[in-house]
Coordinates of C-alpha atoms in Angstrom, one line a residue:
Chain A
M1 CA 20.4 -28.1 110.8
P2 CA 20.1 -27.0 114.5
A3 CA 17.2 -24.6 114.8
D4 CA 17.7 -21.3 114.7
P5 CA 14.8 -19.3 114.5
I6 CA 15.0 -16.0 112.2
I7 CA 11.4 -15.2 112.2
R8 CA 9.0 -16.0 115.4
V9 CA 5.4 -15.4 114.8
E10 CA 3.7 -15.2 118.4
N11 CA -0.1 -15.6 118.9
L12 CA -1.0 -13.6 115.8
S13 CA -4.5 -13.1 115.2
A14 CA -5.6 -11.3 112.3
G15 CA -8.7 -10.0 110.1
Y16 CA -10.2 -7.2 108.4
D17 CA -13.6 -5.8 109.0
G18 CA -14.5 -7.4 112.2
A19 CA -14.1 -11.2 110.7
V20 CA -11.0 -12.8 112.0
I21 CA -9.2 -15.1 109.6
M22 CA -6.4 -16.7 111.8
R23 CA -6.5 -16.8 115.8
N24 CA -3.6 -17.5 117.7
V25 CA -0.9 -18.5 115.1
N26 CA 2.7 -19.7 116.6
F27 CA 5.4 -20.8 114.2
T28 CA 8.9 -20.4 113.8
V29 CA 11.2 -20.2 110.4
N30 CA 14.6 -21.1 111.1
R31 CA 17.8 -19.5 109.5
G32 CA 18.7 -20.5 106.0
E33 CA 15.4 -22.5 105.1
V34 CA 13.1 -22.5 102.6
F35 CA 9.8 -22.2 104.4
V36 CA 6.2 -22.6 102.4
I37 CA 3.0 -21.2 103.4
L38 CA 0.3 -23.4 101.9
G39 CA -3.5 -23.4 102.0
A40 CA -6.4 -23.2 99.7
S41 CA -7.4 -20.1 98.0
G42 CA -8.8 -17.2 100.1
G43 CA -7.2 -19.3 103.0
G44 CA -5.2 -16.2 104.1
K45 CA -1.8 -17.2 102.9
S46 CA -1.1 -13.7 101.5
T47 CA -2.5 -12.0 104.5
L48 CA -0.3 -13.8 106.7
L49 CA 2.6 -12.9 104.4
K50 CA 1.3 -9.2 104.6
H51 CA 1.4 -9.2 108.6
M52 CA 4.8 -10.7 108.6
I53 CA 6.3 -8.0 106.5
G54 CA 4.5 -5.4 108.6
L55 CA 2.2 -4.3 106.1
Y56 CA -0.8 -5.1 107.9
Q57 CA -1.3 -4.4 111.3
P58 CA -2.4 -7.6 113.4
L59 CA -5.5 -7.6 115.9
T60 CA -3.1 -9.1 118.5
G61 CA 0.2 -10.8 118.4
R62 CA 4.0 -10.0 117.5
V63 CA 6.2 -11.1 114.4
F64 CA 10.2 -11.1 115.4
I65 CA 12.5 -10.3 112.0
D66 CA 16.0 -11.4 113.5
G67 CA 15.0 -10.5 117.3
D68 CA 13.1 -7.4 116.6
D69 CA 9.4 -7.0 116.7
I70 CA 7.9 -5.4 113.3
V71 CA 4.6 -4.9 114.6
S72 CA 5.6 -2.4 117.3
A73 CA 8.5 -0.8 115.5
E74 CA 8.2 2.4 114.1
G75 CA 10.5 5.0 112.3
E76 CA 14.1 4.3 112.4
A77 CA 13.6 0.8 113.9
R78 CA 11.3 -0.2 111.6
Y79 CA 13.4 0.8 108.6
A80 CA 16.4 -1.5 110.5
I81 CA 14.1 -4.5 110.3
L82 CA 12.8 -3.7 106.4
K83 CA 16.4 -3.5 105.6
K84 CA 16.7 -7.3 106.7
I85 CA 13.9 -8.0 104.2
G86 CA 13.1 -8.1 100.7
V87 CA 9.6 -8.6 99.4
M88 CA 8.3 -10.2 95.7
Y89 CA 4.7 -9.2 95.2
Q90 CA 2.2 -11.4 93.4
S91 CA 2.3 -9.1 90.4
G92 CA 5.9 -8.2 90.6
A93 CA 5.0 -4.7 91.5
L94 CA 8.1 -3.6 89.4
F95 CA 7.7 0.4 89.4
G96 CA 6.2 0.7 85.7
S97 CA 7.8 4.3 85.1
M98 CA 11.6 2.8 85.8
T99 CA 13.6 0.7 83.6
L100 CA 14.9 -2.8 85.3
L101 CA 17.8 -1.3 86.2
E102 CA 16.4 1.7 87.9
N103 CA 14.2 -0.5 89.6
V104 CA 17.0 -2.4 91.4
R105 CA 19.1 0.8 91.8
L106 CA 16.3 2.4 93.6
A107 CA 17.2 0.7 97.0
L108 CA 20.8 1.3 96.7
E109 CA 20.5 5.1 95.7
E110 CA 18.2 5.6 99.1
Y111 CA 20.3 3.7 101.3
T112 CA 24.1 3.6 100.2
A113 CA 26.7 6.0 99.4
L114 CA 27.8 4.4 96.5
D115 CA 28.6 6.3 93.3
D116 CA 26.9 5.9 90.2
D117 CA 29.3 3.2 88.4
A118 CA 29.3 1.1 91.6
M119 CA 25.4 1.3 91.8
D120 CA 25.0 0.4 88.3
L121 CA 27.4 -2.8 88.5
L122 CA 25.8 -3.8 91.7
A123 CA 22.1 -3.8 90.2
R124 CA 23.7 -5.7 86.9
T125 CA 25.1 -8.3 89.1
K126 CA 21.4 -8.9 91.1
L127 CA 19.9 -8.7 87.5
R128 CA 22.6 -10.9 86.2
L129 CA 21.7 -13.4 89.2
V130 CA 18.2 -13.6 88.0
G131 CA 19.3 -14.3 84.2
L132 CA 18.1 -10.7 83.3
D133 CA 21.3 -8.7 82.5
A134 CA 20.6 -8.4 79.2
F135 CA 17.3 -6.4 79.9
A136 CA 18.4 -4.1 82.2
G137 CA 17.5 -0.9 80.0
H138 CA 14.0 -2.2 79.4
M139 CA 10.8 -1.2 80.9
P140 CA 8.8 -3.5 83.2
A141 CA 5.9 -3.5 80.6
E142 CA 8.3 -5.0 77.7
L143 CA 8.9 -8.2 80.0
S144 CA 6.7 -11.5 80.3
G145 CA 5.1 -12.3 83.4
G146 CA 7.9 -14.6 84.6
M147 CA 10.5 -12.3 83.4
Q148 CA 8.9 -9.7 85.9
K149 CA 8.7 -11.9 88.6
R150 CA 12.5 -12.4 88.5
A151 CA 13.3 -8.8 88.2
A152 CA 11.3 -8.4 91.3
I153 CA 13.3 -10.9 93.0
A154 CA 16.2 -9.0 91.7
R155 CA 14.9 -5.6 93.3
A156 CA 14.1 -7.5 96.2
M157 CA 17.8 -8.6 96.6
A158 CA 19.4 -5.3 95.9
L159 CA 20.1 -4.8 99.6
D160 CA 21.4 -8.4 100.2
P161 CA 18.6 -9.1 102.4
M162 CA 18.5 -12.0 105.1
I163 CA 14.9 -13.5 104.3
L164 CA 13.2 -13.1 101.1
F165 CA 9.4 -13.0 100.8
L166 CA 7.6 -14.4 97.6
D167 CA 4.1 -14.3 97.2
E168 CA 3.2 -16.7 94.9
P169 CA 6.2 -16.8 92.5
S170 CA 4.9 -19.4 90.2
A171 CA 1.2 -18.2 90.0
G172 CA 0.2 -18.1 86.3
L173 CA 3.5 -19.2 85.0
D174 CA 4.2 -22.1 82.6
P175 CA 5.7 -25.1 84.1
I176 CA 9.1 -24.7 82.5
T177 CA 9.5 -21.0 83.6
S178 CA 8.1 -21.8 87.1
A179 CA 10.4 -24.6 87.4
T180 CA 13.0 -22.1 86.5
L181 CA 12.4 -20.0 89.5
D182 CA 12.3 -22.8 92.0
E183 CA 16.0 -23.7 90.5
L184 CA 16.8 -20.0 91.2
I185 CA 15.2 -20.1 94.6
L186 CA 17.6 -23.0 95.3
R187 CA 20.7 -21.6 94.0
L188 CA 20.2 -18.3 95.9
A189 CA 19.3 -20.1 99.3
D190 CA 22.5 -22.5 98.6
S191 CA 24.7 -19.8 97.4
L192 CA 23.9 -16.6 99.9
H193 CA 22.2 -18.6 102.6
I194 CA 19.3 -16.3 102.1
T195 CA 16.0 -17.4 104.0
F196 CA 12.9 -18.0 102.2
V197 CA 9.3 -17.4 102.9
I198 CA 6.8 -18.4 99.8
V199 CA 3.3 -18.4 99.6
T200 CA 2.1 -20.8 97.0
H201 CA -0.1 -23.9 96.2
E202 CA 1.8 -25.3 93.4
L203 CA 2.6 -28.7 94.5
A204 CA 5.6 -29.7 92.2
S205 CA 7.6 -26.4 93.2
I206 CA 6.7 -27.3 96.9
Y207 CA 8.0 -30.4 96.8
T208 CA 11.1 -29.2 94.8
V209 CA 11.9 -26.5 97.3
A210 CA 10.2 -26.7 100.4
D211 CA 12.4 -27.8 103.7
R212 CA 9.3 -27.0 105.8
V213 CA 5.7 -26.1 105.3
I214 CA 2.8 -24.9 107.2
M215 CA -0.9 -25.1 105.9
L216 CA -3.5 -22.9 106.7
D217 CA -7.3 -23.3 106.9
R218 CA -10.0 -20.2 107.1
R219 CA -12.6 -22.6 108.8
K220 CA -10.1 -23.8 111.5
Q221 CA -8.6 -20.1 111.6
G222 CA -5.0 -21.2 111.9
I223 CA -2.7 -23.9 111.0
I224 CA -3.5 -27.6 110.7
A225 CA -0.6 -28.8 109.5
E226 CA 3.4 -28.2 109.9
G227 CA 6.4 -30.0 108.8
D228 CA 8.2 -31.9 105.8
P229 CA 5.9 -31.8 102.8
K230 CA 6.5 -35.3 101.7
V231 CA 6.0 -36.5 105.2
L232 CA 2.6 -34.8 105.6
R233 CA 1.5 -36.2 102.2
D234 CA 2.4 -39.9 103.5
T235 CA 1.6 -39.7 107.4
S236 CA -1.0 -36.4 108.0
D237 CA -4.0 -37.5 110.2
D238 CA -6.2 -34.8 108.5
P239 CA -7.6 -36.1 105.6
W240 CA -7.8 -32.7 103.7
V241 CA -4.2 -32.2 104.3
R242 CA -3.5 -35.7 102.7
Q243 CA -6.0 -34.9 99.6
F244 CA -4.3 -31.6 99.4
F245 CA -0.8 -33.1 98.8
R246 CA -2.2 -35.7 96.7
R247 CA -4.0 -33.2 94.2
E248 CA -7.5 -35.2 95.0
A249 CA -10.5 -33.5 94.4
A250 CA -12.5 -32.0 97.3
V251 CA -14.5 -34.1 99.6
E252 CA -15.8 -31.4 102.3
P253 CA -13.1 -31.2 104.7
A254 CA -13.8 -32.4 108.4
Chain B
M1 CA -27.6 -36.0 66.1
T2 CA -25.2 -33.5 67.3
A3 CA -26.4 -30.3 69.2
L4 CA -26.0 -28.0 66.6
D5 CA -28.3 -30.3 64.3
S6 CA -30.7 -30.3 66.8
A7 CA -30.6 -26.8 67.2
V8 CA -31.0 -26.2 63.7
A9 CA -33.8 -28.8 63.0
A10 CA -36.4 -28.4 66.3
P11 CA -38.2 -25.3 66.3
A12 CA -36.6 -23.3 69.3
I13 CA -40.1 -23.0 71.4
A14 CA -41.4 -24.5 74.4
T15 CA -45.1 -25.5 74.8
L16 CA -47.0 -26.3 77.6
A17 CA -50.5 -28.1 77.8
V18 CA -52.4 -28.7 80.9
A19 CA -54.8 -31.5 81.7
N20 CA -56.5 -33.7 84.2
A21 CA -55.3 -37.0 84.5
T22 CA -57.5 -39.9 85.2
D23 CA -56.2 -40.4 89.0
G24 CA -57.1 -37.2 89.7
S25 CA -53.7 -35.4 89.5
R26 CA -53.2 -32.4 87.6
E27 CA -50.7 -32.9 84.5
L28 CA -48.5 -30.2 83.1
R29 CA -47.3 -31.5 79.6
L30 CA -43.9 -29.6 78.5
A31 CA -43.0 -30.1 75.0
G32 CA -40.1 -29.1 72.7
R33 CA -37.2 -27.1 73.5
L34 CA -36.3 -26.0 77.1
D35 CA -33.2 -23.8 77.0
A36 CA -32.8 -20.1 78.3
Y37 CA -34.4 -18.5 75.2
S38 CA -37.5 -20.5 75.1
I39 CA -38.6 -21.3 78.5
A40 CA -39.8 -17.7 79.7
G41 CA -43.0 -18.0 78.2
V42 CA -43.8 -21.4 79.7
W43 CA -42.2 -20.9 83.0
W44 CA -44.4 -18.6 84.7
Q45 CA -47.5 -20.4 83.3
A46 CA -46.2 -23.4 84.8
R47 CA -45.3 -22.0 88.5
A48 CA -48.8 -20.3 88.1
E49 CA -50.3 -23.7 87.9
V50 CA -48.1 -25.5 90.6
Q51 CA -49.2 -22.7 92.9
R52 CA -52.6 -22.6 92.1
M53 CA -53.1 -26.5 92.4
R54 CA -52.0 -26.6 96.2
D55 CA -53.8 -29.5 97.0
R56 CA -53.1 -32.0 94.1
R57 CA -51.0 -34.0 93.2
I58 CA -48.8 -32.7 89.9
V59 CA -47.1 -34.5 87.3
I60 CA -44.7 -32.9 85.2
D61 CA -45.0 -35.2 82.1
A62 CA -41.9 -34.3 80.0
T63 CA -41.5 -37.1 77.5
A64 CA -42.1 -35.1 74.3
V65 CA -39.1 -32.7 75.8
D66 CA -36.5 -33.1 73.2
Y67 CA -33.9 -30.9 74.6
C68 CA -33.1 -29.5 78.0
D69 CA -30.0 -27.7 79.0
G70 CA -29.0 -25.9 82.3
G71 CA -32.0 -23.5 81.6
G72 CA -34.8 -25.9 81.1
V73 CA -33.2 -28.0 84.3
A74 CA -33.4 -24.6 86.2
M75 CA -37.0 -24.4 85.4
L76 CA -37.5 -27.9 86.5
V77 CA -35.9 -27.4 89.8
D78 CA -37.9 -24.3 90.3
L79 CA -41.3 -26.2 90.1
L80 CA -39.8 -28.7 92.1
R81 CA -38.9 -26.7 94.8
Q82 CA -42.1 -24.9 95.8
E83 CA -43.3 -25.6 99.1
R84 CA -46.1 -28.3 99.0
P85 CA -48.2 -30.1 101.4
P86 CA -46.7 -34.2 101.3
T87 CA -49.9 -35.5 100.0
A88 CA -49.7 -33.2 96.7
P89 CA -46.1 -33.7 95.8
V90 CA -44.7 -32.5 92.0
V91 CA -43.0 -35.0 90.4
V92 CA -41.2 -35.3 86.7
R93 CA -41.8 -38.4 84.7
G94 CA -40.6 -39.0 81.4
L95 CA -37.4 -36.8 81.0
K96 CA -34.9 -38.5 78.9
R97 CA -32.2 -40.0 80.5
E98 CA -29.6 -37.6 79.7
F99 CA -31.6 -34.9 81.1
Q100 CA -32.5 -36.7 83.9
T101 CA -28.9 -36.9 85.1
L102 CA -28.6 -33.2 84.7
L103 CA -31.7 -32.8 86.9
D104 CA -30.4 -35.2 89.4
Q105 CA -27.5 -33.1 90.3
F106 CA -30.0 -30.6 92.1
D107 CA -31.5 -31.1 95.4
P108 CA -34.8 -29.1 95.0
A109 CA -35.4 -28.8 98.8
S110 CA -32.2 -27.3 99.3
L111 CA -32.6 -24.6 96.8
R112 CA -35.7 -23.0 98.3
A113 CA -35.8 -19.3 99.0
P114 CA -34.6 -18.5 102.4
A115 CA -37.3 -17.2 104.2
G116 CA -34.8 -14.9 106.0
A117 CA -35.8 -11.1 107.3
P118 CA -36.4 -8.9 104.2
P119 CA -33.0 -6.5 104.2
E120 CA -33.0 -4.1 106.6
R121 CA -34.1 -0.5 105.1
L122 CA -32.3 2.7 106.6
R123 CA -34.3 5.5 107.3
S124 CA -33.7 8.7 106.3
V125 CA -32.7 10.2 109.8
E126 CA -29.9 7.4 109.6
E127 CA -28.8 7.5 106.3
I128 CA -28.1 11.1 106.8
G129 CA -26.0 10.3 110.0
R130 CA -24.0 7.7 108.0
A131 CA -23.5 10.4 105.1
A132 CA -22.2 12.8 108.0
L133 CA -19.7 10.5 109.5
I134 CA -18.5 9.6 106.1
V135 CA -17.7 13.5 105.7
E136 CA -16.4 13.8 108.7
R137 CA -14.0 10.8 108.3
D138 CA -12.9 12.3 104.8
I139 CA -12.4 15.6 106.7
V140 CA -10.2 13.9 109.3
T141 CA -8.3 12.0 106.9
Q142 CA -7.4 15.2 105.0
I143 CA -6.3 16.8 108.1
A144 CA -4.2 13.8 108.7
F145 CA -2.8 13.9 105.3
I146 CA -1.8 17.7 105.8
G147 CA 0.0 17.1 108.7
E148 CA 2.2 13.9 107.3
T149 CA 2.4 16.2 104.4
S150 CA 3.8 19.0 106.1
S151 CA 6.0 17.2 108.1
A152 CA 7.4 15.1 104.9
I153 CA 7.9 18.7 103.3
W154 CA 9.9 20.0 106.4
Y155 CA 11.8 16.9 106.1
A156 CA 12.6 18.1 102.7
I157 CA 13.7 21.7 103.4
R158 CA 16.1 20.1 105.9
N159 CA 17.5 17.5 104.0
P160 CA 17.1 18.9 100.4
H161 CA 19.6 16.3 99.3
R162 CA 17.2 13.5 100.1
V163 CA 14.8 14.7 97.6
R164 CA 14.5 13.2 94.4
W165 CA 15.0 16.0 92.1
K166 CA 14.8 14.1 88.8
D167 CA 11.3 13.2 89.9
V168 CA 10.6 16.9 90.6
W169 CA 12.0 18.2 87.2
Y170 CA 9.7 15.6 85.4
T171 CA 6.8 16.4 87.3
C172 CA 7.3 20.2 86.4
E173 CA 7.4 19.5 82.9
Q174 CA 4.4 17.5 83.0
V175 CA 2.6 20.1 85.2
G176 CA 4.3 23.4 83.9
V177 CA 5.4 23.2 80.4
N178 CA 2.9 20.7 79.1
A179 CA 0.3 22.9 80.3
L180 CA 1.2 26.0 78.5
P181 CA -0.8 25.7 75.4
I182 CA -4.1 25.1 77.3
V183 CA -3.3 27.7 79.9
A184 CA -2.6 30.3 77.1
L185 CA -5.8 29.3 75.0
I186 CA -7.9 29.8 78.0
S187 CA -6.7 32.9 79.5
F188 CA -6.5 34.6 76.1
L189 CA -10.3 33.7 75.3
L190 CA -11.2 34.8 79.0
G191 CA -9.5 38.4 78.7
L192 CA -10.9 38.3 75.3
I193 CA -14.5 37.7 76.2
I194 CA -14.5 39.9 79.3
A195 CA -13.4 42.5 77.6
F196 CA -15.9 42.2 74.7
Q197 CA -18.9 41.5 77.1
S198 CA -18.0 44.6 78.8
A199 CA -17.2 47.0 76.1
V200 CA -20.5 46.4 74.2
P201 CA -22.9 48.2 77.0
M202 CA -19.6 50.4 78.1
R203 CA -19.7 52.0 74.8
Q204 CA -22.8 53.2 75.3
Y205 CA -21.4 55.4 77.6
G206 CA -18.1 56.2 75.6
A207 CA -16.6 54.3 78.8
E208 CA -14.9 51.7 76.4
L209 CA -11.6 52.9 78.0
F210 CA -12.3 51.6 81.2
V211 CA -12.7 48.0 80.3
A212 CA -8.9 47.9 80.4
D213 CA -8.9 48.6 84.4
L214 CA -11.9 46.0 84.4
V215 CA -10.1 43.5 82.7
G216 CA -6.6 44.1 84.2
L217 CA -8.1 44.0 87.7
S218 CA -10.3 40.8 87.4
I219 CA -7.6 38.6 85.5
L220 CA -4.7 39.7 87.9
R221 CA -6.4 39.5 91.2
E222 CA -9.0 36.7 90.4
L223 CA -9.4 35.1 86.9
G224 CA -5.9 34.5 86.1
P225 CA -4.7 32.6 89.5
L226 CA -8.1 30.6 89.7
M227 CA -8.7 29.7 85.9
T228 CA -5.0 28.4 86.0
A229 CA -5.4 26.3 89.3
I230 CA -9.2 24.8 87.9
L231 CA -7.4 23.9 84.9
L232 CA -4.3 22.5 86.7
A233 CA -6.6 20.6 89.0
G234 CA -8.6 19.0 86.0
R235 CA -5.2 18.3 84.3
S236 CA -2.6 17.4 86.8
G237 CA -4.6 16.9 90.0
A238 CA -6.5 13.9 88.2
A239 CA -3.1 12.9 86.6
F240 CA -1.5 12.4 90.2
A241 CA -4.1 10.4 91.5
A242 CA -4.5 8.0 88.6
E243 CA -0.7 7.6 88.5
I244 CA -0.7 7.0 92.4
G245 CA -3.8 5.1 92.3
T246 CA -2.3 2.7 89.5
M247 CA 0.5 2.3 91.6
K248 CA -1.4 1.2 94.5
V249 CA -3.4 -1.1 92.7
N250 CA -0.3 -2.6 91.2
E251 CA 1.0 -3.0 94.7
E252 CA 3.9 -0.6 93.9
L253 CA 3.0 1.5 96.9
N254 CA 3.2 -1.5 99.1
A255 CA 6.6 -2.4 97.7
L256 CA 7.7 1.1 98.2
T257 CA 6.7 0.4 102.2
T258 CA 8.5 -2.7 102.5
M259 CA 11.7 -1.2 100.8
G260 CA 11.3 1.3 103.7
L261 CA 10.5 4.3 101.6
D262 CA 7.5 6.2 102.5
P263 CA 5.1 6.9 99.8
V264 CA 4.4 10.4 100.9
R265 CA 8.3 11.5 100.8
F266 CA 8.6 9.6 97.9
L267 CA 5.7 10.4 95.6
V268 CA 3.6 13.2 97.6
V269 CA 6.7 15.7 98.0
T270 CA 8.1 15.5 94.7
R271 CA 4.8 16.2 93.1
I272 CA 4.0 19.0 95.6
I273 CA 7.5 20.7 95.2
A274 CA 6.9 20.6 91.3
A275 CA 3.7 22.3 91.6
L276 CA 4.9 25.0 94.0
L277 CA 7.5 25.9 91.4
T278 CA 5.5 25.8 88.4
V279 CA 1.7 27.1 89.4
P280 CA 3.2 30.9 90.4
L281 CA 4.9 30.7 86.9
L282 CA 2.2 29.5 84.9
T283 CA 0.0 32.1 87.0
L284 CA 1.9 34.8 85.6
F285 CA 1.8 33.7 82.2
A286 CA -2.0 33.6 82.2
D287 CA -2.0 36.9 83.6
V288 CA -0.4 38.3 80.9
I289 CA -1.9 36.3 78.0
G290 CA -5.4 37.3 79.4
I291 CA -4.4 40.9 79.1
F292 CA -3.2 40.3 75.6
G293 CA -6.4 38.9 74.9
G294 CA -8.4 41.9 76.1
A295 CA -5.8 43.8 74.0
V296 CA -7.5 42.5 71.0
T297 CA -10.7 43.3 71.5
M298 CA -9.8 46.9 72.5
V299 CA -7.8 47.2 68.9
S300 CA -10.8 46.0 67.3
F301 CA -12.8 48.8 69.2
N302 CA -10.6 51.1 67.6
I303 CA -8.7 52.0 71.0
P304 CA -4.9 52.1 70.4
I305 CA -2.8 49.4 72.5
L306 CA -0.8 51.9 74.0
A307 CA -3.9 53.8 75.7
Y308 CA -4.9 50.4 76.8
L309 CA -1.8 49.5 78.6
R310 CA -1.4 53.0 79.8
E311 CA -4.8 52.8 81.3
I312 CA -3.7 49.6 83.0
D313 CA -0.7 50.8 84.2
T314 CA -2.6 53.8 85.7
L315 CA -5.2 52.5 87.9
V316 CA -3.9 48.8 88.2
D317 CA -1.4 48.5 91.0
V318 CA 1.8 46.1 91.0
K319 CA 0.0 45.1 94.7
D320 CA -3.1 43.5 92.6
L321 CA -0.5 41.5 90.9
W322 CA 1.2 40.2 94.1
A323 CA -2.4 40.0 95.4
G324 CA -3.2 37.3 92.6
L325 CA 0.1 35.5 92.7
A326 CA 0.0 35.1 96.5
K327 CA -3.0 32.8 96.0
A328 CA -0.8 30.6 93.7
P329 CA 1.4 28.5 96.3
A330 CA -1.8 27.6 98.1
F331 CA -3.8 26.6 95.1
A332 CA -0.5 24.7 94.2
I333 CA -0.5 22.9 97.5
L334 CA -4.3 22.2 97.3
I335 CA -4.3 20.6 93.5
A336 CA -1.2 18.5 94.1
G337 CA -2.2 17.4 97.6
I338 CA -5.9 16.5 96.8
G339 CA -4.7 14.7 93.6
C340 CA -1.9 12.5 95.7
L341 CA -4.2 11.9 98.5
R342 CA -7.3 10.7 96.4
G343 CA -4.3 8.4 94.7
L344 CA -3.3 7.1 97.8
Q345 CA -6.9 6.2 98.9
T346 CA -7.5 4.2 95.7
Q347 CA -9.5 0.9 96.5
S348 CA -8.9 -2.3 94.3
G349 CA -10.4 -2.9 91.2
A350 CA -10.7 -1.7 87.7
S351 CA -12.9 1.4 88.4
A352 CA -11.0 2.5 91.5
V353 CA -8.5 4.5 89.6
G354 CA -11.0 6.6 87.6
I355 CA -13.1 7.1 90.8
S356 CA -10.1 8.4 92.6
A357 CA -9.4 10.5 89.5
T358 CA -13.0 12.1 89.4
R359 CA -12.8 12.6 93.3
A360 CA -9.3 14.7 93.0
V361 CA -10.9 16.9 90.4
V362 CA -14.1 17.2 92.1
S363 CA -12.7 17.9 95.8
G364 CA -9.9 20.0 94.3
I365 CA -12.1 22.2 92.5
I366 CA -14.4 22.8 95.6
L367 CA -11.5 23.3 97.5
L368 CA -9.8 25.7 95.3
V369 CA -13.2 27.8 95.4
V370 CA -13.1 27.7 99.0
V371 CA -9.6 29.0 99.6
D372 CA -10.3 31.6 97.0
G373 CA -13.1 32.9 99.1
I374 CA -11.0 33.0 102.5
Y375 CA -8.2 35.0 100.6
A376 CA -11.1 37.3 99.2
F377 CA -12.1 37.8 102.5
I378 CA -8.6 38.5 104.2
Y379 CA -8.0 40.9 101.4
Y380 CA -11.0 43.0 102.4
L381 CA -9.9 42.9 105.8
L382 CA -6.7 43.9 105.1
D383 CA -7.8 46.7 102.5
I384 CA -5.5 45.1 99.6

């Protein structure tokens, strides 16, 4: 695949309350790839993700989404960028007072001029994609954790974004549900050419879905490895990176 | 013997005996069961002994210890970690092998209490300064929030089709219709009680009839609007803060933001519009019920209800009714605005939503009373 960056993170430094978590982080995500952000718990993965979707303001640096900087964009320009992305949060973050269908419909109601029937049909097709069309009328609280996450993916896809960000899609799920999610990700990437940015530390899932990974480390305040996960597992110079990919117990990292 | 058997069989006590050994060292003989429940008595005794005998070698003889768990090991580590001259170490002897393995996992030297500086204590002046800073920041946030909300409401007025009216009507039901019983009860009792409290002394002067004016004026101008608002601050202000706070904790607010939907427009504006629509109506309702409450008392004082109403009609002007109702929109914005603001400010954690609801009620009521005072002052100046 020729390199065609859709996200470019430039010199990003982030932190809160005076503590710097990452310093001068640079990387790109190519169009159509499944890109995974890895790292130990508390390593700043979710923080990096929230900077990439414009929720947090970085200390320095810029994040270009399809050519536009989300850090400095305001007003209409910002909405234009946000329409290109969809986000699935760790908890699903479905709106608890709405049914699944209403959750998916919300963005359509706000941004399109479609009539009611059309919006219903569109929302149903999105639920269909994640296998939940039979639960369209259910409230989020009536569903299992895995279903909520799938519904959250359907909601994130409501406006057919170019990029989907998934925060820990398999956390807290059994292996079968989590494998189903992996399969869903691959299917969506193949059929709709969506670019995925996924935060996770499920090794099995990484080997299945990831085209490329970056690995964050809090002590080094940045990226310590980048590339194909299987290659990193076998050839990385960093003992800690190799340990991570082989799932070995911690020897204090150098 | 399993752990359970030993727990049943052995007496759950630990004992300590102190003796001088022949080689000049001090011997602490521990015996029995060393667990978190049994060691409290021997721990401080042993530590006192170790600290007292600073220049002598100390041997802890644990041969007679027949059970030792994490608690017991912690005690041994504590005795071993005490700062001592190299000529007078503390050693443990005779501990059973399985307990020794547990003890070996800890390095007593690394567990010494750090000799760092004691935590900095704030002087009272500094405390006052910090508290003032927090109040100042809170006021700045509130002003910024007022600006943000006003611009969102202005946007809603210019683009009424962008307002989520379904949410507005739903909130109207929550804030307005569902509050009718409690508003009715409180204002009825308020009218009844004011009339009763004032009728008893006024009757001595044969002036019971003027109670009608007192009830009419105080309910219409002051108590109707204020009590309704305070009730709603406790009811709906807290509910708004809790709803929005829970949404924040569940990342639903983040989800709105990344969908390009402004939480202020989406959640705050609908609630403020709903409050603006319902609070004046509720106030009017409270006025009517309050005056009716007064009437019940008057009737029991043998004053005909028509006389009561005529008296109110003579002295109480429609201007007094408007003076009360004019406060309702301001109160509505305050209650809904503060409730939403506190909800948006919710921190993370299980207690955060409760704290936000409490703050919504407290600052809501304070602001209500302040604004009511401002109204009283303006009315005085304008001679209304």
